[in-house]
């Protein structure tokens, strides 16, 4: 009960502050729509190729975009906490009895709220472009995105608190997100990939979440890929929360 | 150095007691011993100052005592809670005003105060009432809906102090409370700290590298140098121990010659116990500064040294620090000193 109150406090403050500088939220909303408009049309022709996964090009492409969005939206949240650390706000909050888990979860929930808003805009725009998918499938997809975003955002905080410096965080985040994105079959399906490439990709948790979301969009709710992807996303979220809480607990130098 | 009891020592359990508290940092170039093993006691209702130059380890001590930095040795009991085994218990009972600002420029004064109160577990209604009290007592009226980024330095510092007091802690840590403030805001803040102790009995442990601040505000001063407490006592006692007066003679460009002249003639100068130089100033400790001044100047004139200014004063904490460490609080350059009989 106390924990919930504390999470609520941190969440409310973070959300209020985000709304006061909404520029990056707007950029986050516009970006996926640009992908839809500028990249989506190219996929129509690709979808004719034999090894293209089941479903029409939008049913394949939009789940990937959702995952990409959860990666890009959440991977950079660590920058905010570095600013808070630098101006002493985080330190001031740490010298209160507030739970370290609440310091993390209040922030993560704000990130999830932003991510959900962006995802809904993306789905609405995709509908306008021609995506047709069942509502339960889309809700399952959003659930997977929430789990994934929780993991990514927690890990971003953990990394940021360890490094304590934007100039160290930026290159690491950039060099991790790019291969993770390419190896998750977001832009082009990995069914096109040679064996060695799909071998590397098979250790990428994002790949399983993309495939699970695709099954959900095809309303194949009992597919093995969906079960596997859900388990991977949940495990990833748990790992992130563990690392994130540890980082907030740690007494820094 | 003898330890003198503070004016209002408080009875029974100390508010804070440390034993061999130390902190080492491991860097690529080896181990840095930031704090060497501090034994100190702060009694309820005291205002105690850690006085020392920048880099002496004061902030590291503060960060350990506020649970932000794990000690690498020793122990501490703070407001009845063990620092190492019960950090959460300590956090709930101390206020901390760090050197860094600690407020978000996009938040309003009221938001920051209410938020901090709620993080300390106060329900919303009480958090608001407490905020109103603090706004009133720290002269923040009319600023409650102002963004903290728009406050003046003095206003922001008062807000930061208010944030540290929001849960009515029995013990408050102030890290360099007035650094960067103009003289008026400084004395204003000193008044607030004094009133806090006088009206609520709050215990205050502060760090400062300003000797006037330690002198004006603290019941007791712990002089810190190179991660260790090198002396402690009431400011008046510490100054008394320096003994006599401090005579400063300005001799631009010629100060070293002036120093050696005076040191050579020290036998003919009754009551002079120390002659040393810092930059263009020769500093002399004497039993009776007014009386000896003429003799000092005669020695210099006979030796052909031109003094451009002379000043006699009672010892300050600056002199105390100089005497103990051989260095000035402001700079860390060693002095050329000569003890009696050299």
Short mmCIF file of C-alpha atoms in Angstrom, two decimals, chain B residues 65-237:
data_model
loop_
_atom_site.label_atom_id
_atom_site.label_comp_id
_atom_site.label_asym_id
_atom_site.label_seq_id
_atom_site.Cartn_x
_atom_site.Cartn_y
_atom_site.Cartn_z
CA UNK B 65 26.38 10.30 7.22
CA UNK B 66 23.35 10.77 4.94
CA UNK B 67 23.52 7.18 3.58
CA UNK B 68 24.48 8.29 0.07
CA UNK B 69 27.95 6.81 0.24
CA UNK B 70 28.86 3.54 1.92
CA UNK B 71 31.73 3.89 4.42
CA UNK B 72 34.67 1.55 3.86
CA UNK B 73 35.23 1.25 7.59
CA UNK B 74 34.02 2.28 11.00
CA UNK B 75 30.51 2.88 12.21
CA UNK B 76 28.02 5.57 13.08
CA UNK B 77 24.82 5.93 15.05
CA UNK B 78 22.58 8.71 13.88
CA UNK B 79 19.40 9.71 15.73
CA UNK B 80 19.44 6.31 17.35
CA UNK B 81 19.81 4.33 14.13
CA UNK B 82 22.81 2.43 12.91
CA UNK B 83 24.13 3.88 9.66
CA UNK B 84 25.14 0.56 8.16
CA UNK B 85 22.41 -1.81 9.29
CA UNK B 86 19.47 0.62 9.14
CA UNK B 87 20.06 3.29 6.48
CA UNK B 88 16.32 3.71 5.89
CA UNK B 89 15.85 4.51 9.58
CA UNK B 90 18.51 7.21 9.30
CA UNK B 91 16.96 8.68 6.14
CA UNK B 92 13.62 9.21 7.79
CA UNK B 93 15.15 11.20 10.65
CA UNK B 94 17.67 13.50 9.05
CA UNK B 95 17.37 16.42 6.69
CA UNK B 96 20.03 16.93 4.05
CA UNK B 97 20.75 20.12 2.16
CA UNK B 98 23.43 19.25 -0.35
CA UNK B 99 25.88 21.54 -2.03
CA UNK B 100 24.25 20.91 -5.42
CA UNK B 101 20.95 22.65 -5.93
CA UNK B 102 18.55 19.74 -5.43
CA UNK B 103 15.54 21.38 -7.03
CA UNK B 104 14.11 20.91 -10.50
CA UNK B 105 14.00 24.23 -12.38
CA UNK B 106 10.67 23.28 -13.98
CA UNK B 107 8.92 22.63 -10.64
CA UNK B 108 7.31 25.32 -8.54
CA UNK B 109 8.34 26.09 -4.98
CA UNK B 110 5.15 24.58 -3.61
CA UNK B 111 5.38 21.44 -5.73
CA UNK B 112 8.90 20.74 -4.52
CA UNK B 113 8.01 21.18 -0.86
CA UNK B 114 4.81 19.14 -1.00
CA UNK B 115 6.50 16.40 -3.01
CA UNK B 116 9.38 16.08 -0.58
CA UNK B 117 7.01 16.00 2.38
CA UNK B 118 5.03 13.24 0.75
CA UNK B 119 8.17 11.25 -0.02
CA UNK B 120 8.75 11.38 3.73
CA UNK B 121 5.34 9.83 4.20
CA UNK B 122 3.26 12.85 5.19
CA UNK B 123 -0.34 12.70 3.95
CA UNK B 124 -1.27 15.39 1.43
CA UNK B 125 -3.12 17.58 3.91
CA UNK B 126 -0.23 17.65 6.36
CA UNK B 127 2.27 18.07 3.54
CA UNK B 128 0.42 21.22 2.47
CA UNK B 129 0.20 22.56 6.00
CA UNK B 130 3.89 21.92 6.55
CA UNK B 131 4.69 23.65 3.26
CA UNK B 132 2.72 26.70 4.36
CA UNK B 133 4.66 26.78 7.65
CA UNK B 134 8.02 26.56 5.95
CA UNK B 135 7.14 29.14 3.30
CA UNK B 136 6.28 31.43 6.15
CA UNK B 137 9.32 30.77 8.33
CA UNK B 138 11.88 30.88 5.51
CA UNK B 139 10.58 34.07 3.86
CA UNK B 140 9.28 32.41 0.74
CA UNK B 141 5.87 34.10 0.80
CA UNK B 142 4.64 35.11 -2.62
CA UNK B 143 6.98 32.66 -4.32
CA UNK B 144 4.99 29.45 -3.92
CA UNK B 145 3.80 29.24 -7.53
CA UNK B 146 7.12 30.44 -8.95
CA UNK B 147 9.26 27.93 -10.87
CA UNK B 148 12.45 27.26 -8.95
CA UNK B 149 14.47 28.13 -12.05
CA UNK B 150 13.26 31.71 -11.69
CA UNK B 151 14.36 32.19 -8.07
CA UNK B 152 17.33 34.26 -6.99
CA UNK B 153 20.31 32.47 -5.43
CA UNK B 154 19.27 33.36 -1.90
CA UNK B 155 15.65 32.41 -2.46
CA UNK B 156 16.63 29.08 -3.95
CA UNK B 157 18.97 28.30 -1.08
CA UNK B 158 16.19 29.05 1.42
CA UNK B 159 13.91 26.73 -0.53
CA UNK B 160 16.54 24.00 -0.43
CA UNK B 161 16.85 24.43 3.32
CA UNK B 162 13.06 24.29 3.61
CA UNK B 163 13.05 21.05 1.60
CA UNK B 164 15.58 19.57 4.03
CA UNK B 165 13.33 20.54 6.96
CA UNK B 166 10.04 19.44 5.52
CA UNK B 167 9.64 16.37 7.75
CA UNK B 168 10.74 18.20 10.90
CA UNK B 169 13.93 16.18 11.35
CA UNK B 170 15.77 16.34 14.69
CA UNK B 171 19.10 16.51 12.82
CA UNK B 172 19.91 18.54 9.71
CA UNK B 173 23.01 18.35 7.53
CA UNK B 174 23.92 21.51 5.63
CA UNK B 175 26.70 21.12 3.08
CA UNK B 176 28.30 24.51 2.38
CA UNK B 177 25.02 26.30 3.04
CA UNK B 178 26.04 29.77 1.91
CA UNK B 179 28.56 29.17 -0.87
CA UNK B 180 27.77 31.49 -3.75
CA UNK B 181 25.41 33.73 -1.79
CA UNK B 182 25.77 37.49 -1.43
CA UNK B 183 26.63 38.80 2.07
CA UNK B 184 23.05 39.81 2.83
CA UNK B 185 21.61 36.42 1.90
CA UNK B 186 24.34 34.75 3.93
CA UNK B 187 23.58 36.51 7.19
CA UNK B 188 19.89 36.04 6.49
CA UNK B 189 20.40 32.29 6.17
CA UNK B 190 22.53 32.23 9.32
CA UNK B 191 19.61 33.79 11.17
CA UNK B 192 17.30 31.09 9.89
CA UNK B 193 19.66 28.35 11.03
CA UNK B 194 20.02 29.92 14.48
CA UNK B 195 16.29 30.31 14.82
CA UNK B 196 15.79 26.70 13.81
CA UNK B 197 17.95 25.61 16.71
CA UNK B 198 16.60 28.15 19.17
CA UNK B 199 12.90 27.55 18.53
CA UNK B 200 12.78 23.87 17.58
CA UNK B 201 15.94 22.57 19.18
CA UNK B 202 17.06 21.15 15.84
CA UNK B 203 20.61 19.83 15.78
CA UNK B 204 22.68 21.10 12.88
CA UNK B 205 25.86 19.70 11.37
CA UNK B 206 27.23 21.90 8.62
CA UNK B 207 30.32 22.06 6.48
CA UNK B 208 31.96 25.28 5.49
CA UNK B 209 35.23 26.63 4.23
CA UNK B 210 34.35 30.12 5.48
CA UNK B 211 35.87 30.81 8.85
CA UNK B 212 33.49 33.71 9.46
CA UNK B 213 30.57 31.37 8.97
CA UNK B 214 31.94 28.83 11.42
CA UNK B 215 32.64 31.64 13.86
CA UNK B 216 29.25 33.29 13.57
CA UNK B 217 27.08 30.21 13.51
CA UNK B 218 28.68 27.26 15.24
CA UNK B 219 28.69 26.33 18.91
CA UNK B 220 31.52 24.00 18.17
CA UNK B 221 33.92 23.66 15.27
CA UNK B 222 35.69 20.56 14.03
CA UNK B 223 38.67 21.57 11.96
CA UNK B 224 39.12 19.16 9.07
CA UNK B 225 42.24 18.74 6.98
CA UNK B 226 43.24 15.92 4.64
CA UNK B 227 40.34 13.73 5.72
CA UNK B 228 40.97 13.97 9.45
CA UNK B 229 39.70 16.11 12.32
CA UNK B 230 42.80 17.98 13.44
CA UNK B 231 41.24 20.06 16.18
CA UNK B 232 37.92 20.81 17.79
CA UNK B 233 36.38 23.18 20.26
CA UNK B 234 34.28 26.29 20.68
CA UNK B 235 35.36 29.03 18.27
CA UNK B 236 36.26 31.33 21.17
CA UNK B 237 38.35 28.64 22.85
#
